[in-house]
Amino acid sequence: MSLPSSLPPPRFPVDAVLPGLFDVLRRHGGAVLQAPPGAGKTLRVPPALLEQPWLPGHHILVVAADGLAARAACLRMAALLGEEPGVTVGFHTLSGGVAGPRTRIELLPAALFLRRIQDSPELADVGAVLFDGLDGQRSDGFPGDGLLGAAFAREAREALCGRTLLLAMTDPMGTAPAPLAALLGGGTGPVPVVTCGAAGFPVEIRPIEASVPGAAPETAVATAVRRALREERGGVLAILPDGGAVCRAAALLREAGEVGPDILLLSLCDEAASDLPAAVAPAPPGLRKLVLATPSAEAGLGIADVRIVVDCGLTRLPRHDRNRGMAYPLMLPTGRDAAQRRAIAAGRHEPGVCYRLSPSRVLPEPSACDPAAPAAPAAELALELAAWGEKDTGAALGPGTAGAQASSLLVLLGAIGADGAITPLGQRMARLGLPPRLARLILCGADIGLGGLACTVAALLAEPDHPGGGDGTDLRERVDRLLAAEGEGACDPDRDLPILVRAQAWRWRIGIHQPVDRAGCARIGELLALAYPDRIARRQPAAPGAIEEGEPVRYGLADGSFARLPAGDPLAAEARLAVAFLDDSRGDDTRVDDSRGGPADDPRIALAAALPEPDPQRDASP
C-alpha cells in the first residue's frame, strides 16, 4: 500500500528534534518525547531510529494503546516507506498480525506487550521499545497496562544488564513527562525529556445538544453527522463510545438513506476492522469519507481527509463495580484533555470543525474520568504483578483496601497461593489477558470439558450493558436462548451478535473450534461458580407464610453477605445458586421481615443460575 503520487509529502514537526532525541537515547539509554498529536512521533521516530548505527539490537517494538492503533500505525508507516505491511514494518494484535523475515519494526498493543515481556523478559534481539499512546483510550487491555509494561521493561533491563533503549512518546495533554521520566530511569534517576513544537491548524468547536434528551449515543451522533454533512465540506470522523454504538450508528445512517453514492461510510469498531486500510488512505476521487470509530481514534489514527469531527462526548472506562464483582466499562462523560485530543483530528491538514455533543462547561476535570489518569482495575493489575514475581501484590498496589481485596480474590480463584506466589493456573489466567474471574471461568470450564460453553457465558458476563428486565434472572435461560438463536441464524445483530463474536474469538484463543453443545446448559451453575466462588448462595429459612405473602426470598452468600429474590422468581425455589450480578437499586420488594435482625435492603439478585448440592466426595463448596 504505497502512498499515492497525488498525495503531498508529509511534513513532520518532530523531524526538527530527532537529532537531539537520538543523542539523548545514545547517551542515556532512555528518554521521554513530548509532542502534540500530528507532530509525526509515531510515524517518523521508529524508521529514523532504525537507521542509527549505534542501535543496540535488530528490532524495534512500538507499543501502541490498542490493536486498532497498532494496525493503523503499521499501515501508515509502511505506506510512507513505499512498502506493503509485513516487509520492514509489521504488527501483532490479539486477533492476528502481519510480519516477515525482513520485519524490523513491530507494532503491538500494550496488552500483548505485557504477554511478551512476561514470557521473555530479556527481549532478545530488541534494540528499543517505544511506548506510544500510554494515555490514550484503549479497546483492549486495561488502563495502566502500557505504564506497567514500561515498568517491567525497565526492571528487566536493570536486572539483566540489557542495553534496550526505552522511549515513552506522549503529548502535552496526556501523562506528565516527569513521572514517565522517573519511571524509565529507575534507580539511575529520571531520563531526559525532549519536547517538540505544535502541529496542525485551528479547530472551531461547535457544542450541540442531542435532538432528543436521553437519546442513545448512536442516535445523537447520527443526528449530528447529518448536520455536519449539510453544513461543512470534507471528511467526517465520528467518535462513539464503543464498537456496538459504531455498528448501530452505521445502521441508522444507512436505514435513513443518509449515505448516498458520494459518501464512503467506514466503521472502525475493533482491531480487526476490515475498513481500516480505506480509512487511513485518501478517499477515492469524487467520494467523501465518513468514518465511525471508537475512542481509540481520539488523535485521528492518522485517518486521511478528515476535516470534521463529531464527538459523542462520552467514553467507556473500566471501573470496579461491586454489583458485578469485577471491573467493567462504565459510560462516562469525556474529560477535557480527551475531548481536546478528539478535536485535534479535525485540524491535521487544514482548519477544521468539531461538533461536540457535551458542552465544555459540564465536562468533569481530567482527574475524575479522563483517560489520562485512569484507575487500573486492581485484580488485573495484581495478577500481572504476581506473574512478574511480586509476592505481596496487596502492598505493591499501595495503601487502601483495593489491593488487599484484589489479592484475596486471586487467592480465592486459585491464581496465587497463600504465600503470594502465582500458581500454574494463575500463569494461564494471566496469559489469557481477561479479567481474572472470566479467565478462570474459561480455563477451568475447558478443563471439565465445557470450554465452548464457558466462553459463551463469559462473553455474556462481559457485555457492558447486560440485558435486564424481561430477560429474567436465570442465566441458563439467557444462554440457551442465545445459542438457539445462533443455531437458527436468527441472532439480533445489535443485541446477540457482539456477544457471539466475542465468545467465538475466545474459543479460538483456547483452541476450540467446534460449535457449542446446548446440552451443557444444565451445568451453567457449575460454570458460574468457577467465576464467583464467593457468591455461591444458599436460601435462608423464611418466616411462616412469607412466600405466600409475597415477601422476597433471602439468600446467604459465601462471602457473608445477603441478597434477595422476588418470591415469584423461578429461581427462588432453588436451595442453592451461583450468583453473578447483584442490583443495589431499591424497588417495591425491598421489605424483608427478618426475625434475626438482618438488613431490610439487601441487593437484589440480578443474574444467577441454579447450583446442585455439592458432591461431598469432590466438592467442598459451601
Coordinates of C-alpha atoms in Angstrom, one line a residue, residues 164-394:
T164 CA 17.5 -2.0 25.3
L165 CA 16.6 1.7 24.7
L166 CA 13.3 2.8 26.3
L167 CA 11.4 5.8 24.9
A168 CA 8.0 7.0 26.0
M169 CA 6.1 9.2 23.5
T170 CA 3.3 11.3 24.9
D171 CA 1.5 14.6 24.2
P172 CA 1.1 17.7 26.3
M173 CA -2.5 16.8 27.1
G174 CA -1.5 13.4 28.4
T175 CA 0.6 12.0 31.2
A176 CA 3.0 14.5 32.7
P177 CA 6.6 13.9 31.4
A178 CA 8.3 14.0 34.8
P179 CA 6.7 10.8 36.2
L180 CA 7.4 9.0 32.9
A181 CA 11.0 10.1 33.0
A182 CA 11.4 8.8 36.6
L183 CA 9.7 5.5 35.6
L184 CA 12.0 4.9 32.7
G185 CA 15.1 5.9 34.6
G186 CA 14.6 3.8 37.7
G187 CA 17.4 3.8 40.2
T188 CA 19.7 5.9 38.0
G189 CA 17.4 8.9 38.1
P190 CA 14.9 10.3 35.5
V191 CA 15.8 10.2 31.8
P192 CA 15.8 13.4 29.9
V193 CA 12.6 14.9 28.4
V194 CA 12.6 16.2 24.8
T195 CA 9.8 18.4 23.6
C196 CA 8.5 19.1 20.1
G197 CA 6.6 22.2 18.8
A198 CA 2.9 22.2 18.0
A199 CA 1.4 21.0 14.8
G200 CA -1.9 21.3 13.0
F201 CA -4.4 24.1 12.4
P202 CA -7.1 25.8 14.5
V203 CA -10.4 23.9 15.1
E204 CA -13.7 25.6 15.7
I205 CA -15.7 23.9 18.5
R206 CA -19.5 23.8 18.0
P207 CA -21.3 22.5 21.1
I208 CA -24.6 20.9 20.2
E209 CA -27.4 19.3 22.2
A210 CA -28.9 15.9 21.4
S211 CA -32.2 16.4 19.5
V212 CA -33.9 14.0 21.9
P213 CA -32.9 14.3 25.6
G214 CA -31.7 11.0 26.9
A215 CA -31.3 9.5 23.4
A216 CA -28.8 6.7 22.9
P217 CA -25.3 7.9 21.9
E218 CA -25.6 6.4 18.4
T219 CA -28.9 8.3 17.8
A220 CA -27.4 11.6 18.9
V221 CA -24.3 11.1 16.8
A222 CA -26.2 10.1 13.7
T223 CA -28.2 13.4 14.1
A224 CA -25.0 15.4 14.4
V225 CA -23.4 13.6 11.5
R226 CA -26.4 14.6 9.3
R227 CA -26.0 18.2 10.3
A228 CA -22.2 18.1 9.7
L229 CA -22.7 16.7 6.2
R230 CA -25.1 19.5 5.4
E231 CA -23.1 22.4 6.9
E232 CA -19.5 21.6 6.1
R233 CA -17.3 20.2 3.5
G234 CA -14.6 17.5 3.9
G235 CA -14.3 14.1 5.5
V236 CA -16.1 13.3 8.8
L237 CA -14.7 11.3 11.8
A238 CA -17.5 10.5 14.3
I239 CA -16.3 9.1 17.6
L240 CA -18.7 6.8 19.6
P241 CA -18.2 5.2 23.0
D242 CA -17.7 1.6 21.8
G243 CA -17.9 -0.8 18.9
G244 CA -21.6 -1.6 19.5
A245 CA -22.5 2.0 19.2
V246 CA -20.4 2.3 16.0
C247 CA -22.4 -0.6 14.4
R248 CA -25.7 0.8 15.4
A249 CA -24.9 4.3 14.2
A250 CA -23.9 2.9 10.8
A251 CA -27.2 1.1 10.6
L252 CA -29.1 4.2 11.5
L253 CA -27.4 6.3 8.8
R254 CA -27.9 3.6 6.1
E255 CA -31.6 3.0 7.0
A256 CA -32.4 6.7 6.9
G257 CA -30.8 7.0 3.4
E258 CA -28.2 9.5 4.6
V259 CA -25.4 7.7 2.9
G260 CA -25.6 8.5 -0.8
P261 CA -23.3 7.2 -3.6
D262 CA -20.9 10.1 -2.9
I263 CA -20.3 9.0 0.8
L264 CA -17.7 6.4 1.7
L265 CA -19.0 5.0 5.0
L266 CA -16.4 3.2 7.1
S267 CA -16.7 1.6 10.5
L268 CA -13.8 1.1 12.9
C269 CA -15.3 -0.9 15.8
D270 CA -12.4 -3.2 16.8
E271 CA -8.8 -4.1 16.0
A272 CA -9.8 -6.4 13.2
A273 CA -11.9 -3.8 11.4
S274 CA -11.8 -4.5 7.6
D275 CA -12.4 -0.8 6.8
L276 CA -9.1 0.3 8.4
P277 CA -7.0 0.4 5.2
A278 CA -9.6 2.5 3.4
A279 CA -9.8 4.8 6.5
V280 CA -6.1 5.6 6.6
A281 CA -5.8 6.1 2.8
P282 CA -7.1 9.1 0.9
A283 CA -10.6 8.9 -0.3
P284 CA -11.1 7.9 -3.9
P285 CA -11.8 10.8 -6.3
G286 CA -15.4 12.1 -6.0
L287 CA -16.1 10.4 -2.7
R288 CA -16.5 12.0 0.7
K289 CA -15.3 9.9 3.7
L290 CA -17.4 9.3 6.8
V291 CA -15.6 7.2 9.4
L292 CA -17.4 6.0 12.5
A293 CA -14.9 4.9 15.2
T294 CA -14.4 4.1 18.8
P295 CA -12.4 6.4 21.2
S296 CA -9.2 4.7 20.0
A297 CA -9.4 7.4 17.2
E298 CA -9.0 10.3 19.7
A299 CA -6.0 11.6 17.8
G300 CA -7.4 10.6 14.5
L301 CA -5.3 7.3 14.0
G302 CA -3.9 9.2 11.0
I303 CA -7.2 9.0 9.2
A304 CA -6.8 10.8 5.9
D305 CA -9.2 13.6 4.6
V306 CA -10.7 14.4 8.0
R307 CA -11.8 18.0 8.4
I308 CA -14.8 17.4 10.7
V309 CA -15.0 15.6 14.0
V310 CA -18.3 14.6 15.6
D311 CA -17.5 13.9 19.3
C312 CA -20.2 11.9 21.2
G313 CA -18.9 13.4 24.5
L314 CA -18.7 10.0 26.1
T315 CA -16.2 7.3 26.8
R316 CA -16.1 3.9 28.4
L317 CA -13.5 3.3 31.2
P318 CA -13.1 0.2 33.3
R319 CA -14.3 0.8 36.9
H320 CA -14.8 -1.8 39.6
D321 CA -18.4 -2.5 40.1
R322 CA -19.5 -4.1 43.3
N323 CA -22.7 -5.5 41.8
R324 CA -20.7 -7.3 39.1
G325 CA -17.8 -8.2 41.4
M326 CA -15.3 -7.1 38.8
A327 CA -14.3 -4.2 36.6
Y328 CA -16.4 -3.4 33.6
P329 CA -16.5 -0.5 31.1
L330 CA -18.7 2.3 32.6
M331 CA -20.1 5.0 30.3
L332 CA -18.7 8.4 31.5
P333 CA -18.5 11.9 30.1
T334 CA -15.3 12.7 28.3
G335 CA -12.7 14.6 30.2
R336 CA -11.3 17.9 28.9
D337 CA -8.0 16.5 27.7
A338 CA -9.6 13.6 25.9
A339 CA -12.1 16.0 24.3
Q340 CA -9.3 18.2 23.1
R341 CA -7.4 15.3 21.6
R342 CA -10.5 14.3 19.7
A343 CA -10.9 17.8 18.3
I344 CA -7.3 17.9 17.1
A345 CA -8.0 15.3 14.5
A346 CA -10.1 17.9 12.5
G347 CA -7.1 20.2 12.2
R348 CA -4.4 17.9 11.0
H349 CA -4.2 19.3 7.4
E350 CA -6.3 22.4 7.4
P351 CA -8.6 24.4 9.7
G352 CA -11.5 22.2 10.8
V353 CA -14.7 21.9 12.8
C354 CA -15.6 19.8 15.8
Y355 CA -19.2 19.2 16.7
R356 CA -19.2 18.3 20.4
L357 CA -22.3 16.8 22.0
S358 CA -21.2 17.7 25.5
P359 CA -20.8 21.4 26.3
S360 CA -17.4 22.1 27.8
R361 CA -18.9 23.7 30.9
V362 CA -20.2 20.4 32.1
L363 CA -17.1 18.3 31.3
P364 CA -15.5 16.9 34.5
E365 CA -12.0 17.6 35.5
P366 CA -9.4 15.2 33.9
S367 CA -8.7 13.6 37.3
A368 CA -12.3 12.5 37.5
C369 CA -12.7 10.5 34.4
D370 CA -10.1 11.4 31.8
P371 CA -8.1 8.5 30.2
A372 CA -5.0 10.5 31.1
A373 CA -5.4 9.4 34.7
P374 CA -7.4 6.2 34.8
A375 CA -7.6 3.8 37.7
A376 CA -6.3 0.4 36.7
P377 CA -8.6 -2.4 37.8
A378 CA -6.9 -3.8 40.9
A379 CA -7.4 -7.5 40.2
E380 CA -6.0 -7.3 36.7
L381 CA -3.0 -5.3 37.9
A382 CA -2.4 -7.7 40.9
L383 CA -2.4 -10.7 38.6
E384 CA 0.2 -9.1 36.3
L385 CA 2.4 -8.2 39.3
A386 CA 2.1 -11.8 40.6
A387 CA 3.1 -13.2 37.2
W388 CA 6.1 -10.8 37.2
G389 CA 7.2 -12.4 40.6
E390 CA 5.7 -10.0 43.1
K391 CA 4.6 -12.0 46.2
D392 CA 2.9 -9.1 48.1
T393 CA 0.6 -7.7 45.5
G394 CA -1.6 -6.0 48.1

